[in-house]
Short mmCIF file of C-alpha atoms in Angstrom, two decimals:
data_model
loop_
_atom_site.label_atom_id
_atom_site.label_comp_id
_atom_site.label_asym_id
_atom_site.label_seq_id
_atom_site.Cartn_x
_atom_site.Cartn_y
_atom_site.Cartn_z
CA MET A 1063 -60.85 32.04 -4.03
CA ALA A 1064 -60.04 31.46 -0.36
CA LYS A 1065 -60.30 27.91 0.98
CA LEU A 1066 -60.86 26.09 4.24
CA TYR A 1067 -58.03 23.61 4.85
CA PHE A 1068 -57.98 20.80 7.40
CA TYR A 1069 -54.54 19.51 8.32
CA TYR A 1070 -55.01 16.39 10.44
CA ALA A 1071 -52.73 13.84 12.05
CA SER A 1072 -52.13 11.72 15.10
CA MET A 1073 -50.40 13.08 18.18
CA ASN A 1074 -46.76 14.17 17.82
CA ALA A 1075 -46.94 14.61 14.05
CA GLY A 1076 -45.95 18.29 14.12
CA LYS A 1077 -49.34 19.94 13.56
CA SER A 1078 -48.60 22.92 15.81
CA THR A 1079 -45.08 23.26 14.40
CA THR A 1080 -46.49 23.32 10.87
CA LEU A 1081 -49.09 25.93 11.89
CA LEU A 1082 -46.45 28.14 13.51
CA GLN A 1083 -44.25 27.86 10.41
CA ALA A 1084 -47.16 28.91 8.17
CA ASP A 1085 -47.89 31.85 10.48
CA PHE A 1086 -44.21 32.87 10.37
CA ASN A 1087 -44.22 32.76 6.56
CA TYR A 1088 -47.21 35.13 6.36
CA ARG A 1089 -45.84 37.52 8.95
CA GLU A 1090 -42.37 37.54 7.40
CA ARG A 1091 -43.98 38.92 4.26
CA GLY A 1092 -45.74 41.66 6.23
CA MET A 1093 -49.16 39.99 6.17
CA ARG A 1094 -51.55 39.93 9.13
CA THR A 1095 -52.76 36.66 10.59
CA LEU A 1096 -55.15 35.66 13.34
CA LEU A 1097 -54.43 32.59 15.46
CA PHE A 1098 -56.98 30.62 17.49
CA THR A 1099 -56.41 27.76 19.93
CA ALA A 1100 -58.72 25.78 22.15
CA ALA A 1101 -59.12 27.25 25.64
CA ILE A 1102 -58.83 23.71 27.04
CA HIS A 1103 -55.25 23.49 25.72
CA ASN A 1104 -52.93 25.11 28.26
CA ARG A 1105 -49.63 23.22 28.10
CA SER A 1106 -47.65 26.51 27.88
CA GLY A 1107 -50.37 28.78 29.21
CA HIS A 1108 -53.84 29.96 28.28
CA GLY A 1109 -54.03 31.29 24.73
CA VAL A 1110 -50.65 29.94 23.62
CA ILE A 1111 -49.94 27.68 20.66
CA ASP A 1112 -46.81 25.73 21.44
CA SER A 1113 -44.73 23.15 19.67
CA ARG A 1114 -42.72 20.36 21.23
CA LEU A 1115 -39.77 21.88 19.36
CA GLY A 1116 -39.92 24.85 21.72
CA ILE A 1117 -41.55 27.52 19.54
CA GLU A 1118 -44.79 29.24 20.49
CA ALA A 1119 -47.12 32.12 19.66
CA GLU A 1120 -49.97 33.89 21.39
CA ALA A 1121 -53.44 33.06 20.11
CA THR A 1122 -57.04 33.87 20.83
CA PRO A 1123 -58.50 31.05 22.93
CA PHE A 1124 -61.88 29.61 21.93
CA ASP A 1125 -64.49 27.54 23.67
CA GLU A 1126 -67.89 26.37 22.44
CA ALA A 1127 -69.44 29.82 22.95
CA THR A 1128 -66.80 31.75 20.97
CA ASP A 1129 -67.99 33.36 17.73
CA LEU A 1130 -64.92 32.90 15.51
CA PHE A 1131 -66.54 34.64 12.55
CA ALA A 1132 -67.31 37.80 14.56
CA ILE A 1133 -63.79 37.99 16.01
CA ALA A 1134 -62.11 37.50 12.64
CA ALA A 1135 -64.48 39.88 10.83
CA ALA A 1136 -63.80 42.60 13.40
CA GLN A 1137 -60.03 42.18 13.02
CA HIS A 1138 -60.31 41.98 9.21
CA ALA A 1139 -62.29 45.23 8.84
CA PRO A 1140 -59.58 47.82 9.59
CA VAL A 1141 -56.66 45.99 7.94
CA PRO A 1142 -57.30 42.77 5.97
CA LEU A 1143 -56.21 39.45 7.42
CA ALA A 1144 -54.16 37.29 5.06
CA CYS A 1145 -54.96 34.08 6.92
CA VAL A 1146 -56.74 32.60 9.95
CA LEU A 1147 -54.97 29.65 11.61
CA VAL A 1148 -56.67 27.34 14.12
CA ASP A 1149 -54.82 24.92 16.39
CA GLU A 1150 -56.56 22.06 18.25
CA ALA A 1151 -59.33 22.19 15.63
CA GLN A 1152 -60.82 18.93 16.86
CA PHE A 1153 -62.29 20.97 19.75
CA LEU A 1154 -64.30 23.23 17.41
CA SER A 1155 -68.06 22.82 17.44
CA PRO A 1156 -69.73 21.99 14.11
CA GLY A 1157 -71.16 25.53 14.13
CA GLN A 1158 -67.70 27.03 14.53
CA VAL A 1159 -66.45 25.02 11.55
CA ARG A 1160 -69.29 26.57 9.54
CA GLN A 1161 -68.14 30.00 10.77
CA LEU A 1162 -64.65 29.24 9.44
CA ALA A 1163 -66.16 28.22 6.09
CA ARG A 1164 -67.97 31.58 6.01
CA LEU A 1165 -64.66 33.39 6.58
CA ALA A 1166 -63.31 31.76 3.43
CA ASP A 1167 -66.49 32.09 1.38
CA GLU A 1168 -67.78 35.52 2.42
CA LEU A 1169 -64.66 37.43 3.46
CA GLY A 1170 -62.12 35.72 1.22
CA ILE A 1171 -59.78 34.78 4.09
CA PRO A 1172 -57.95 31.44 3.81
CA VAL A 1173 -58.46 29.33 6.93
CA LEU A 1174 -55.94 26.67 7.98
CA ALA A 1175 -57.26 24.37 10.70
CA TYR A 1176 -54.95 21.83 12.39
CA GLY A 1177 -56.11 19.01 14.62
CA LEU A 1178 -56.65 15.39 15.45
CA ARG A 1179 -59.01 13.34 13.35
CA THR A 1180 -60.00 10.78 15.99
CA ASP A 1181 -59.99 10.43 19.76
CA PHE A 1182 -58.45 7.73 21.97
CA GLN A 1183 -61.31 5.36 21.15
CA GLY A 1184 -60.94 5.77 17.39
CA ARG A 1185 -64.04 7.99 17.10
CA LEU A 1186 -64.22 11.25 15.20
CA PHE A 1187 -64.28 14.47 17.18
CA PRO A 1188 -67.37 16.55 16.24
CA GLY A 1189 -65.17 19.40 14.97
CA SER A 1190 -63.04 17.03 12.93
CA ALA A 1191 -66.10 15.34 11.44
CA GLU A 1192 -67.43 18.72 10.30
CA LEU A 1193 -64.05 19.71 8.89
CA LEU A 1194 -63.80 16.42 6.98
CA ALA A 1195 -67.24 17.18 5.53
CA LEU A 1196 -66.74 20.87 4.67
CA ALA A 1197 -63.04 21.56 4.08
CA ASP A 1198 -61.98 22.38 0.54
CA SER A 1199 -58.67 20.63 1.11
CA LEU A 1200 -57.78 17.74 3.42
CA VAL A 1201 -54.09 17.29 4.21
CA GLU A 1202 -52.73 14.42 6.29
CA ILE A 1203 -49.56 15.19 8.21
CA LYS A 1204 -47.59 11.99 8.61
CA SER A 1205 -46.35 10.47 11.84
CA VAL A 1206 -44.74 7.11 12.57
CA CYS A 1207 -45.87 4.21 14.75
CA GLU A 1208 -43.37 2.32 16.90
CA CYS A 1209 -43.40 -0.41 14.20
CA GLY A 1210 -42.41 2.04 11.45
CA ARG A 1211 -45.81 2.18 9.73
CA LYS A 1212 -47.84 5.37 9.41
CA ALA A 1213 -49.43 6.38 12.74
CA THR A 1214 -53.08 7.36 12.34
CA MET A 1215 -54.52 6.65 15.80
CA ASN A 1216 -54.08 8.06 19.32
CA LEU A 1217 -54.01 5.62 22.22
CA ARG A 1218 -54.61 7.09 25.68
CA VAL A 1219 -52.50 5.36 28.33
CA ASP A 1220 -52.29 5.36 32.11
CA ALA A 1221 -49.13 5.96 34.17
CA GLU A 1222 -47.99 2.37 33.54
CA GLY A 1223 -48.48 2.63 29.79
CA ARG A 1224 -51.67 0.52 29.69
CA ALA A 1225 -54.48 1.47 27.33
CA VAL A 1226 -57.30 3.55 28.76
CA ARG A 1227 -60.57 2.44 27.19
CA GLU A 1228 -63.10 4.76 28.87
CA GLY A 1229 -63.30 8.41 29.82
CA ALA A 1230 -64.08 11.86 28.56
CA GLN A 1231 -63.34 12.52 24.89
CA ARG A 1232 -61.60 15.79 25.77
CA GLU A 1233 -58.49 15.26 27.84
CA VAL A 1234 -55.37 17.21 27.03
CA GLY A 1235 -52.03 15.51 27.44
CA GLY A 1236 -48.70 14.84 25.83
CA ASN A 1237 -46.34 11.91 25.51
CA GLU A 1238 -47.12 10.85 29.08
CA ARG A 1239 -50.79 10.38 28.18
CA TYR A 1240 -51.00 9.51 24.47
CA VAL A 1241 -49.18 7.22 22.05
CA ALA A 1242 -49.48 7.59 18.27
CA LEU A 1243 -49.94 4.18 16.63
CA CYS A 1244 -50.86 2.60 13.33
CA ARG A 1245 -54.37 1.14 13.21
CA LYS A 1246 -53.12 -2.44 13.69
CA HIS A 1247 -51.27 -1.65 16.92
CA PHE A 1248 -54.03 0.65 18.14
CA MET A 1249 -56.57 -2.16 17.72
CA LEU A 1250 -54.26 -4.68 19.41
CA ARG A 1251 -53.49 -2.49 22.41
CA SER A 1252 -56.97 -1.08 22.89
CA SER A 1253 -58.73 -4.49 22.70
CA THR A 1254 -56.50 -6.75 24.81
CA ALA A 1255 -56.43 -7.13 28.56
CA GLU A 1256 -52.65 -7.03 28.62
CA ASP A 1257 -51.00 -4.32 26.54
CA CYS A 1258 -48.11 -5.04 24.19
#
């Protein structure tokens, strides 16, 4: 039976690298895959999943209006898909997560979704909340805080490295904009006037 998997982690934990490795493994064995990424993510271009290690792959971009089930079903009909992989899964709508569950349940296609669990304020993304509720398997990808403990949180910082406490939930950025921290250091830096 196909499953819906949610691989979650803080920033810089290697989520996209892990997704691209999984995709490579399927394709190396002659199996077809379908990759999705959030349209808002454009670090290496629109519709590209990229890793900080320098590897990338083209993907179908999605926004809130994209019907993931219809796209995957249409591609699955002529030649079966072995797997659907979704990067930046935190940007999925709850309805799109349900579409991914249908792909597993109705079409028998495993779905591997990779994304952040929480935003820069420590709040769940709507897509991540739905994945935590519906996924058959939850897998945490480990990252490390500056203190050596497990990083589970994403602190948004300004150009001087100070914590940003307000703003839109969706803001794409890399190391210049986000710092992965353990909960203790996230709470310290996001609640004090002067950052550590």
